[in-house]
Amino acid sequence: MHKTHLWEERKSVGKSPETYVLLIVNLVPEGGKWAETQDPYVPEYVAIVFNEHYTAGYTDIGKAWADAVKQSLTHPTTFKLFSDWIAADGKFYVEDTDGDEFGTNDGYLYIYEEASDLTIDLNGHVIDRNLDKPISNGYVMYIGDGLITITDTSEEGNGKITGGNNTGDGGAFFLDNGLFGLPTKGGSLYIKGGTITGNHSDDRGGAIYSESQGDIVMYEGKITNNTNFLSLD
């Protein structure tokens, strides 16, 4: 993992988080320090995490996700892909910097805190659960509480969330009504870009299933070719 905290520097040059992130991906580690490069894109970075007070670049996509989930507990945070994320053997393997599993359970990705506010910028890439047959909890993401926003800032806009295959409800997303029965609103999902496609549920909601009192709002993007039972969803 390579990361840096650059809020003070960003303030001093008047850069927004998104603009400054574009500068950060033009940096590469050299001898344990940061050095400028002429390359417009640094392939070592598979994801970046940023919010108003924080910016980090990662070579390990699982660690980037764990960091993004943690950061989203205190500040609205963006997790931006620079590579496809395809689950190995149908499981997303995620560890934080201490080597502890965080932001994933039983192979799926999750957020569950009421305070969580996490944007996933597909940036033209794919998040793929990579399941070829239904399994228990086979959805791509579980939103127990808090908010996930899906967007795609790439020019082509061809980012996808795919590969969920669940014996229960929800092929791509399962929105719950709070964690462990606590009196909260439950999970919310905003879709502002990208495509939810190629997911399956043996029960209800080939793409999205909700038991939440939270919101599901679709601004842009597509939901297509997801199945539940034997019908298109």
Short mmCIF file of C-alpha atoms in Angstrom, two decimals:
data_model
loop_
_atom_site.label_atom_id
_atom_site.label_comp_id
_atom_site.label_asym_id
_atom_site.label_seq_id
_atom_site.Cartn_x
_atom_site.Cartn_y
_atom_site.Cartn_z
CA MET A 1 0.00 0.00 0.00
CA HIS A 2 1.14 3.50 -0.80
CA LYS A 3 -0.75 6.45 0.60
CA THR A 4 -0.29 9.98 1.74
CA HIS A 5 -2.28 12.54 3.68
CA LEU A 6 -2.28 15.75 1.71
CA TRP A 7 -5.11 17.88 3.08
CA GLU A 8 -2.87 20.77 4.14
CA GLU A 9 -1.02 20.74 0.82
CA ARG A 10 -4.29 20.55 -1.07
CA LYS A 11 -5.66 23.55 0.80
CA SER A 12 -2.53 25.52 0.06
CA VAL A 13 -2.88 25.09 -3.71
CA GLY A 14 -6.64 25.43 -3.73
CA LYS A 15 -7.34 22.00 -5.24
CA SER A 16 -10.61 20.13 -4.80
CA PRO A 17 -10.38 16.49 -3.63
CA GLU A 18 -11.16 15.15 -7.10
CA THR A 19 -8.69 17.47 -8.82
CA TYR A 20 -5.99 16.63 -6.32
CA VAL A 21 -6.58 12.91 -6.77
CA LEU A 22 -5.68 13.35 -10.43
CA LEU A 23 -2.38 14.78 -9.29
CA ILE A 24 -1.76 11.95 -6.86
CA VAL A 25 -2.06 9.24 -9.50
CA ASN A 26 0.86 10.94 -11.23
CA LEU A 27 3.09 10.09 -8.28
CA VAL A 28 4.97 6.86 -7.74
CA PRO A 29 6.82 5.58 -4.67
CA GLU A 30 10.58 5.69 -4.98
CA GLY A 31 12.83 4.62 -2.15
CA GLY A 32 9.92 4.90 0.24
CA LYS A 33 9.26 8.51 -0.78
CA TRP A 34 7.03 10.18 -3.34
CA ALA A 35 8.59 11.17 -6.65
CA GLU A 36 7.06 12.84 -9.69
CA THR A 37 6.75 10.97 -12.96
CA GLN A 38 5.99 12.06 -16.51
CA ASP A 39 3.57 9.17 -17.03
CA PRO A 40 -0.06 10.39 -17.20
CA TYR A 41 -1.24 7.18 -15.54
CA VAL A 42 0.47 5.00 -12.97
CA PRO A 43 -0.70 1.39 -13.34
CA GLU A 44 0.42 0.51 -9.79
CA TYR A 45 -2.68 2.21 -8.45
CA VAL A 46 -5.79 0.04 -8.63
CA ALA A 47 -7.95 2.35 -6.51
CA ILE A 48 -7.92 5.68 -4.71
CA VAL A 49 -9.83 6.80 -1.64
CA PHE A 50 -10.60 10.41 -0.89
CA ASN A 51 -12.81 12.81 1.00
CA GLU A 52 -12.62 16.43 2.08
CA HIS A 53 -9.78 15.76 4.52
CA TYR A 54 -8.00 12.73 3.14
CA THR A 55 -6.53 11.21 -0.01
CA ALA A 56 -4.87 7.81 -0.48
CA GLY A 57 -3.66 5.75 -3.44
CA TYR A 58 -3.53 1.95 -3.23
CA THR A 59 -1.92 -0.95 -5.04
CA ASP A 60 -4.12 -3.43 -3.11
CA ILE A 61 -7.78 -3.03 -3.98
CA GLY A 62 -8.98 -4.86 -0.88
CA LYS A 63 -7.07 -2.54 1.43
CA ALA A 64 -8.46 0.43 -0.50
CA TRP A 65 -12.00 -0.82 0.09
CA ALA A 66 -11.38 -1.38 3.82
CA ASP A 67 -9.97 2.14 4.11
CA ALA A 68 -12.91 3.63 2.20
CA VAL A 69 -15.45 1.92 4.46
CA LYS A 70 -13.64 3.19 7.56
CA GLN A 71 -13.30 6.72 6.19
CA SER A 72 -17.01 6.77 5.27
CA LEU A 73 -17.91 6.50 8.95
CA THR A 74 -16.70 10.04 9.62
CA HIS A 75 -16.77 11.80 6.22
CA PRO A 76 -18.57 11.22 2.92
CA THR A 77 -15.90 9.27 1.03
CA THR A 78 -15.26 8.16 -2.55
CA PHE A 79 -13.74 4.82 -3.56
CA LYS A 80 -12.57 5.22 -7.17
CA LEU A 81 -11.47 2.27 -9.28
CA PHE A 82 -8.54 2.24 -11.69
CA SER A 83 -8.83 -1.50 -12.28
CA ASP A 84 -11.51 -4.18 -12.50
CA TRP A 85 -12.25 -5.96 -9.22
CA ILE A 86 -13.09 -9.59 -9.87
CA ALA A 87 -13.68 -11.80 -6.86
CA ALA A 88 -11.44 -14.84 -6.59
CA ASP A 89 -13.53 -18.02 -6.30
CA GLY A 90 -16.59 -15.86 -5.77
CA LYS A 91 -15.16 -14.07 -2.72
CA PHE A 92 -13.86 -10.54 -2.27
CA TYR A 93 -10.81 -10.77 -0.01
CA VAL A 94 -10.45 -7.60 2.04
CA GLU A 95 -8.04 -6.76 4.85
CA ASP A 96 -7.29 -3.45 6.48
CA THR A 97 -3.74 -2.24 7.12
CA ASP A 98 -3.66 -4.27 10.37
CA GLY A 99 -4.44 -7.47 8.47
CA ASP A 100 -8.01 -7.68 9.83
CA GLU A 101 -11.02 -8.40 7.67
CA PHE A 102 -13.08 -5.23 7.29
CA GLY A 103 -15.81 -4.23 4.84
CA THR A 104 -16.50 -7.78 3.71
CA ASN A 105 -18.18 -10.85 5.12
CA ASP A 106 -18.71 -14.30 3.65
CA GLY A 107 -17.29 -13.06 0.35
CA TYR A 108 -19.60 -10.06 -0.23
CA LEU A 109 -18.88 -6.35 0.31
CA TYR A 110 -20.76 -4.42 2.96
CA ILE A 111 -21.41 -1.28 4.94
CA TYR A 112 -23.59 -1.42 8.03
CA GLU A 113 -23.15 1.75 10.11
CA GLU A 114 -25.86 4.43 10.03
CA ALA A 115 -23.19 7.12 9.59
CA SER A 116 -21.62 5.48 6.51
CA ASP A 117 -21.72 7.57 3.32
CA LEU A 118 -19.70 5.88 0.59
CA THR A 119 -19.56 6.66 -3.14
CA ILE A 120 -18.26 3.96 -5.47
CA ASP A 121 -16.92 5.50 -8.67
CA LEU A 122 -16.65 2.62 -11.13
CA ASN A 123 -14.62 4.84 -13.47
CA GLY A 124 -15.32 2.51 -16.40
CA HIS A 125 -14.38 -0.64 -14.46
CA VAL A 126 -16.15 -3.73 -13.19
CA ILE A 127 -16.95 -5.05 -9.74
CA ASP A 128 -17.67 -8.75 -10.32
CA ARG A 129 -18.69 -11.27 -7.62
CA ASN A 130 -17.83 -13.91 -10.21
CA LEU A 131 -20.32 -16.57 -9.14
CA ASP A 132 -21.38 -19.11 -11.75
CA LYS A 133 -23.98 -20.78 -9.50
CA PRO A 134 -26.21 -19.56 -6.67
CA ILE A 135 -24.86 -19.61 -3.11
CA SER A 136 -26.15 -18.33 0.21
CA ASN A 137 -25.41 -14.58 0.58
CA GLY A 138 -24.30 -14.51 -3.04
CA TYR A 139 -25.10 -10.82 -3.58
CA VAL A 140 -22.35 -8.37 -4.49
CA MET A 141 -23.05 -5.84 -1.73
CA TYR A 142 -24.93 -5.78 1.55
CA ILE A 143 -26.07 -2.39 2.87
CA GLY A 144 -27.14 -2.94 6.45
CA ASP A 145 -27.32 0.77 7.18
CA GLY A 146 -25.94 4.00 5.75
CA LEU A 147 -25.72 5.07 2.10
CA ILE A 148 -23.91 3.73 -0.95
CA THR A 149 -23.88 5.83 -4.13
CA ILE A 150 -22.87 4.21 -7.41
CA THR A 151 -21.44 6.47 -10.10
CA ASP A 152 -19.20 6.27 -13.16
CA THR A 153 -17.14 9.33 -14.07
CA SER A 154 -15.41 7.70 -17.04
CA GLU A 155 -16.08 9.17 -20.46
CA GLU A 156 -17.40 5.86 -21.78
CA GLY A 157 -19.56 5.19 -18.72
CA ASN A 158 -19.29 1.42 -19.12
CA GLY A 159 -18.60 0.47 -15.50
CA LYS A 160 -20.58 -2.52 -14.21
CA ILE A 161 -21.62 -4.31 -11.05
CA THR A 162 -22.15 -7.92 -11.94
CA GLY A 163 -21.66 -11.55 -11.02
CA GLY A 164 -23.94 -11.79 -7.98
CA ASN A 165 -25.71 -15.15 -7.76
CA ASN A 166 -27.80 -15.65 -4.64
CA THR A 167 -30.00 -18.48 -3.36
CA GLY A 168 -31.96 -15.87 -1.40
CA ASP A 169 -33.16 -12.32 -2.06
CA GLY A 170 -31.05 -9.79 -3.95
CA GLY A 171 -28.65 -10.60 -6.76
CA ALA A 172 -26.48 -7.47 -6.71
CA PHE A 173 -27.64 -5.53 -3.62
CA PHE A 174 -29.37 -6.49 -0.39
CA LEU A 175 -30.59 -3.49 1.65
CA ASP A 176 -31.34 -4.41 5.25
CA ASN A 177 -33.41 -2.62 7.88
CA GLY A 178 -30.55 -1.84 10.22
CA LEU A 179 -28.02 -3.95 12.05
CA PHE A 180 -29.18 -6.54 14.60
CA GLY A 181 -32.66 -5.04 14.82
CA LEU A 182 -31.46 -1.63 15.98
CA PRO A 183 -34.00 1.18 15.41
CA THR A 184 -32.37 2.82 12.39
CA LYS A 185 -33.51 3.74 8.90
CA GLY A 186 -31.61 0.94 7.23
CA GLY A 187 -29.60 0.96 4.03
CA SER A 188 -30.00 3.39 1.14
CA LEU A 189 -28.76 3.17 -2.45
CA TYR A 190 -28.35 6.00 -4.98
CA ILE A 191 -27.52 5.09 -8.57
CA LYS A 192 -25.94 7.94 -10.55
CA GLY A 193 -24.09 5.95 -13.19
CA GLY A 194 -22.81 2.56 -14.24
CA THR A 195 -24.77 -0.56 -15.07
CA ILE A 196 -26.11 -3.24 -12.74
CA THR A 197 -26.26 -6.32 -14.94
CA GLY A 198 -25.71 -10.05 -15.01
CA ASN A 199 -26.86 -10.78 -11.45
CA HIS A 200 -29.28 -13.47 -10.28
CA SER A 201 -31.48 -14.28 -7.30
CA ASP A 202 -33.30 -17.56 -6.77
CA ASP A 203 -35.88 -15.57 -4.84
CA ARG A 204 -36.80 -11.86 -5.11
CA GLY A 205 -34.83 -9.00 -6.66
CA GLY A 206 -32.43 -10.14 -9.33
CA ALA A 207 -30.70 -6.75 -9.12
CA ILE A 208 -31.83 -5.12 -5.84
CA TYR A 209 -33.82 -6.34 -2.87
CA SER A 210 -34.72 -4.13 0.07
CA GLU A 211 -36.14 -4.69 3.54
CA SER A 212 -35.01 -1.19 4.46
CA GLN A 213 -36.89 2.01 5.21
CA GLY A 214 -34.06 3.78 3.40
CA ASP A 215 -34.15 5.20 -0.10
CA ILE A 216 -33.45 3.67 -3.49
CA VAL A 217 -33.03 6.52 -5.97
CA MET A 218 -31.96 6.16 -9.59
CA TYR A 219 -30.67 9.33 -11.22
CA GLU A 220 -28.74 7.82 -14.13
CA GLY A 221 -27.21 4.50 -15.10
CA LYS A 222 -28.85 1.24 -16.12
CA ILE A 223 -30.33 -1.85 -14.51
CA THR A 224 -30.60 -4.57 -17.12
CA ASN A 225 -30.40 -8.32 -17.69
CA ASN A 226 -30.67 -9.42 -14.08
CA THR A 227 -32.82 -12.44 -13.29
CA ASN A 228 -34.84 -13.85 -10.45
CA PHE A 229 -36.54 -17.22 -10.70
CA LEU A 230 -36.72 -17.67 -14.47
CA SER A 231 -37.74 -14.13 -15.41
CA LEU A 232 -35.85 -10.99 -16.30
CA ASP A 233 -35.86 -8.59 -13.37
#
